[in-house]
Short mmCIF file of C-alpha atoms in Angstrom, two decimals:
data_model
loop_
_atom_site.label_atom_id
_atom_site.label_comp_id
_atom_site.label_asym_id
_atom_site.label_seq_id
_atom_site.Cartn_x
_atom_site.Cartn_y
_atom_site.Cartn_z
CA MET A 1 14.64 3.19 -16.86
CA PRO A 2 11.54 4.24 -14.75
CA SER A 3 9.17 2.53 -16.54
CA LEU A 4 11.18 -0.51 -16.54
CA LEU A 5 10.87 -0.13 -12.63
CA THR A 6 7.15 0.31 -13.01
CA LEU A 7 6.79 -2.71 -15.00
CA GLY A 8 8.65 -4.76 -12.41
CA ASN A 9 6.35 -3.39 -10.06
CA LEU A 10 3.19 -4.50 -12.10
CA SER A 11 5.06 -7.90 -12.75
CA LEU A 12 5.36 -8.60 -9.16
CA GLY A 13 1.67 -7.74 -8.55
CA VAL A 14 0.60 -10.44 -11.11
CA ILE A 15 2.98 -12.87 -9.58
CA SER A 16 1.71 -12.17 -6.04
CA ILE A 17 -1.85 -12.79 -7.03
CA VAL A 18 -0.88 -16.35 -8.62
CA LEU A 19 0.83 -17.32 -5.59
CA ALA A 20 -2.11 -16.21 -3.45
CA PHE A 21 -4.38 -18.45 -5.47
CA ASN A 22 -1.69 -21.37 -5.06
CA ASN A 23 -2.16 -20.88 -0.96
CA ASN A 24 1.35 -19.19 -0.63
CA THR A 25 0.17 -16.17 0.82
CA GLY A 26 3.28 -15.42 2.63
CA MET A 27 5.59 -14.98 -0.33
CA ALA A 28 2.75 -12.98 -2.33
CA THR A 29 2.81 -10.86 0.68
CA LEU A 30 6.61 -10.22 0.32
CA LEU A 31 6.42 -9.42 -3.08
CA VAL A 32 3.88 -6.59 -2.51
CA PHE A 33 6.83 -5.06 -0.26
CA VAL A 34 9.35 -5.39 -2.82
CA ALA A 35 6.83 -3.98 -5.16
CA ILE A 36 6.31 -1.04 -2.78
CA LEU A 37 10.15 -0.22 -3.03
CA LEU A 38 10.05 -0.29 -6.87
CA ASP A 39 7.05 1.88 -6.82
CA GLY A 40 9.05 4.76 -4.63
CA ALA A 41 12.08 4.15 -7.02
CA ASP A 42 10.26 4.72 -10.37
CA GLY A 43 9.18 8.00 -9.04
CA TRP A 44 12.96 8.98 -7.54
CA ALA A 45 14.71 7.90 -11.06
CA ALA A 46 11.90 10.02 -12.98
CA ARG A 47 12.66 13.03 -11.14
CA LYS A 48 16.46 12.41 -10.80
CA LEU A 49 16.80 11.83 -14.71
CA HIS A 50 14.18 14.58 -15.40
CA VAL A 51 11.86 12.24 -17.38
CA GLN A 52 8.55 12.70 -15.66
CA SER A 53 5.73 12.31 -18.06
CA GLU A 54 1.74 11.96 -18.54
CA PHE A 55 2.83 8.52 -19.70
CA GLY A 56 4.71 7.42 -17.03
CA LYS A 57 2.10 8.69 -14.30
CA VAL A 58 -0.70 6.75 -15.93
CA LEU A 59 1.29 3.55 -16.24
CA ASP A 60 2.28 3.83 -12.66
CA SER A 61 -1.47 4.09 -11.49
CA LEU A 62 -2.59 1.39 -13.54
CA SER A 63 0.42 -0.73 -11.95
CA ASP A 64 -0.57 0.41 -8.57
CA MET A 65 -4.05 -0.89 -9.42
CA ILE A 66 -2.86 -4.31 -9.76
CA THR A 67 -0.26 -4.75 -7.11
CA PHE A 68 -1.54 -2.67 -4.28
CA GLY A 69 -5.28 -2.85 -5.16
CA ALA A 70 -6.19 -6.16 -6.61
CA ALA A 71 -3.10 -8.47 -5.24
CA PRO A 72 -3.58 -7.56 -1.39
CA ALA A 73 -7.51 -8.31 -1.82
CA PHE A 74 -6.72 -11.56 -3.25
CA ILE A 75 -4.25 -12.28 -0.72
CA LEU A 76 -6.43 -11.52 2.05
CA TYR A 77 -9.38 -13.32 0.51
CA GLU A 78 -7.48 -16.18 0.13
CA ALA A 79 -5.97 -16.48 3.62
CA ALA A 80 -9.41 -15.47 5.46
CA PHE A 81 -12.22 -14.57 3.37
CA HIS A 82 -12.91 -17.39 1.03
CA GLU A 83 -15.19 -19.54 3.74
CA LEU A 84 -17.21 -16.46 4.27
CA SER A 85 -20.82 -16.10 2.34
CA PRO A 86 -19.97 -14.56 -1.06
CA ALA A 87 -21.97 -11.48 -0.31
CA LEU A 88 -19.79 -10.66 2.55
CA GLY A 89 -16.56 -11.94 1.60
CA LEU A 90 -16.43 -11.23 -2.14
CA GLY A 91 -18.17 -7.73 -1.29
CA ILE A 92 -15.44 -6.73 1.05
CA THR A 93 -12.69 -8.02 -1.16
CA ILE A 94 -13.95 -6.09 -4.36
CA LEU A 95 -14.69 -2.84 -2.58
CA PHE A 96 -10.74 -2.48 -1.68
CA PRO A 97 -9.58 -2.42 -5.27
CA VAL A 98 -12.47 -0.17 -6.44
CA CYS A 99 -11.70 2.37 -3.43
CA GLY A 100 -8.04 2.04 -4.66
CA ALA A 101 -9.12 2.71 -8.23
CA LEU A 102 -10.95 5.99 -7.07
CA ARG A 103 -7.97 6.77 -5.19
CA LEU A 104 -5.83 6.61 -8.09
CA ALA A 105 -8.19 8.35 -10.31
CA ARG A 106 -8.38 11.24 -8.07
CA PHE A 107 -4.63 11.49 -8.00
CA ASN A 108 -4.20 11.53 -11.50
CA VAL A 109 -6.42 14.40 -12.00
CA GLU A 110 -4.96 16.51 -9.06
CA ASN A 111 -3.24 19.97 -10.03
CA GLY A 112 0.19 20.99 -8.86
CA ILE A 113 2.34 19.31 -6.63
CA LYS A 114 1.15 18.87 -2.83
CA GLN A 115 3.38 18.35 0.23
CA TYR A 116 0.57 15.82 1.33
CA PHE A 117 -1.67 13.04 0.01
CA VAL A 118 -5.43 13.46 0.19
CA GLY A 119 -6.75 10.06 1.34
CA LEU A 120 -4.57 7.00 2.62
CA PRO A 121 -1.96 6.22 -0.37
CA ILE A 122 -2.79 2.79 -2.17
CA PRO A 123 0.72 1.40 -1.47
CA THR A 124 0.17 1.78 2.34
CA ALA A 125 -3.24 0.54 2.34
CA GLY A 126 -2.18 -2.55 -0.04
CA GLY A 127 0.92 -3.48 1.96
CA LEU A 128 -1.27 -3.22 5.53
CA LEU A 129 -4.03 -5.40 3.78
CA ALA A 130 -1.38 -7.99 2.63
CA LEU A 131 0.42 -8.11 6.17
CA LEU A 132 -3.29 -8.65 7.89
CA SER A 133 -3.08 -12.03 5.91
CA PHE A 134 -0.31 -13.07 8.23
CA PHE A 135 -2.14 -12.51 11.48
CA LYS A 136 -5.34 -14.32 10.45
CA ASP A 137 -4.90 -17.15 12.79
CA ASP A 138 -4.47 -14.35 15.72
CA ILE A 139 -7.00 -11.73 14.66
CA PRO A 140 -10.92 -12.74 14.50
CA VAL A 141 -12.17 -12.53 11.14
CA ILE A 142 -14.87 -9.76 11.85
CA VAL A 143 -11.90 -7.63 12.89
CA LEU A 144 -10.22 -8.47 9.57
CA LEU A 145 -13.33 -7.64 7.94
CA ALA A 146 -13.60 -4.42 9.57
CA ALA A 147 -10.03 -3.14 8.73
CA SER A 148 -10.67 -3.82 5.17
CA LEU A 149 -13.33 -1.87 5.15
CA LEU A 150 -11.67 0.77 7.06
CA LEU A 151 -8.51 0.76 4.78
CA SER A 152 -10.76 0.94 1.67
CA LEU A 153 -13.01 4.12 2.94
CA LEU A 154 -9.63 5.89 4.10
CA MET A 155 -8.27 5.55 0.70
CA VAL A 156 -11.29 7.76 -0.69
CA SER A 157 -11.55 9.94 2.42
CA SER A 158 -10.43 13.81 2.40
CA ILE A 159 -7.81 12.83 5.43
CA ARG A 160 -4.30 14.41 4.78
CA TYR A 161 -1.26 12.01 4.89
CA PRO A 162 2.35 13.24 4.76
CA GLY A 163 3.93 13.13 1.38
CA PHE A 164 7.62 12.45 0.67
CA ARG A 165 7.86 14.15 -2.80
CA ASN A 166 10.82 16.49 -1.50
CA PHE A 167 12.73 13.71 -0.05
CA HIS A 168 16.04 13.41 -2.07
CA PRO A 169 18.32 10.88 -0.31
CA SER A 170 21.79 10.77 -1.30
CA ARG A 171 23.43 7.70 -3.29
CA ARG A 172 25.00 6.69 0.16
CA THR A 173 21.61 6.39 1.81
CA ILE A 174 20.28 4.83 -0.97
CA TRP A 175 22.80 1.96 -0.63
CA VAL A 176 22.45 1.94 3.05
CA VAL A 177 18.80 1.26 2.94
CA LEU A 178 19.15 -1.27 0.13
CA LEU A 179 21.61 -3.04 2.25
CA ILE A 180 19.39 -2.96 5.37
CA LEU A 181 16.45 -4.44 3.10
CA LEU A 182 18.49 -7.26 1.72
CA ILE A 183 19.40 -8.17 5.21
CA LEU A 184 15.88 -7.76 6.33
CA ALA A 185 14.61 -9.91 3.69
CA GLY A 186 17.36 -12.60 4.12
CA GLY A 187 16.13 -12.83 7.82
CA GLY A 188 12.79 -12.95 7.01
CA PHE A 189 13.23 -16.52 5.66
CA LEU A 190 14.36 -17.47 9.28
CA PHE A 191 12.38 -15.07 11.07
CA GLU A 192 9.14 -14.53 9.09
CA LYS A 193 7.01 -13.47 11.97
CA GLN A 194 9.62 -11.02 13.36
CA LEU A 195 9.73 -9.69 9.80
CA TYR A 196 6.30 -8.82 9.33
CA GLU A 197 5.76 -7.36 12.72
CA LEU A 198 8.42 -4.98 11.71
CA LEU A 199 6.91 -4.09 8.43
CA PHE A 200 3.67 -3.78 10.12
CA ALA A 201 4.31 -1.20 12.71
CA PRO A 202 5.51 1.79 10.51
CA LEU A 203 2.53 1.20 8.13
CA PHE A 204 -0.01 0.97 10.91
CA LEU A 205 1.57 4.53 12.49
CA TYR A 206 1.35 6.26 9.34
CA VAL A 207 -2.40 5.46 9.32
CA ALA A 208 -2.84 6.15 12.81
CA TYR A 209 -1.08 9.76 12.39
CA GLY A 210 -3.10 10.85 9.49
CA PHE A 211 -6.50 9.81 11.19
CA MET A 212 -5.59 11.26 14.80
CA THR A 213 -4.47 14.32 13.13
CA TYR A 214 -7.82 14.78 11.02
CA MET A 215 -9.63 14.17 14.31
CA VAL A 216 -7.68 16.73 16.52
CA HIS A 217 -7.79 19.42 13.56
CA GLY A 218 -11.63 18.23 12.90
CA PHE A 219 -12.58 18.83 16.80
CA SER A 220 -10.45 22.11 16.71
CA ASP A 221 -12.26 23.77 13.48
CA ASN A 222 -15.78 22.58 15.15
CA ARG A 223 -14.89 24.50 18.39
CA LYS A 224 -14.17 27.56 16.38
CA ASN A 225 -17.32 27.47 14.33
CA LYS A 226 -19.27 27.58 17.51
#
């Protein structure tokens, strides 16, 4: 069961890449977010069924590399970077999955279960990067380049982000969340821009929270050392 969810995540990532190269970046972005749900569901199912394994962990990372590393990079490249010089457009595009691979490799060799993530999790980074493609007409390309670079570096940084490993939702909560997501997905076809703005807000706040917390603690540590 968990592995099927993981393979579903991988399949959506491949479809998302195909859609991006066919200029359907909107649907490609939506599939990335469906994959985020599957990525969370496979881990929850593995813990619930007590079938966690190294095989599942590696398979999950390989799937994440495609869906949240390669696919979002292709989406934004097709939407905003393909007309730039190859050195710049391709360089920034390649950097994102490279940093994503390093982030996943570090995660796989970490010992023990921590209450936080070291570096921005790749599903969050990938979701945000894919969403940026929707705002390409409202945001200057230089800002999109800077945002892609920042997300890449945050993945391989030492900034701590809140983890949700001890989050154990009840069955009723899961069904309520699924119902809300179905309503949002249905409404997305009628109110696409509003849906993407709604998805953007919590991801942006999560990234900003980790960054600001790191900055505050960093200044605090420096003052203590003086």
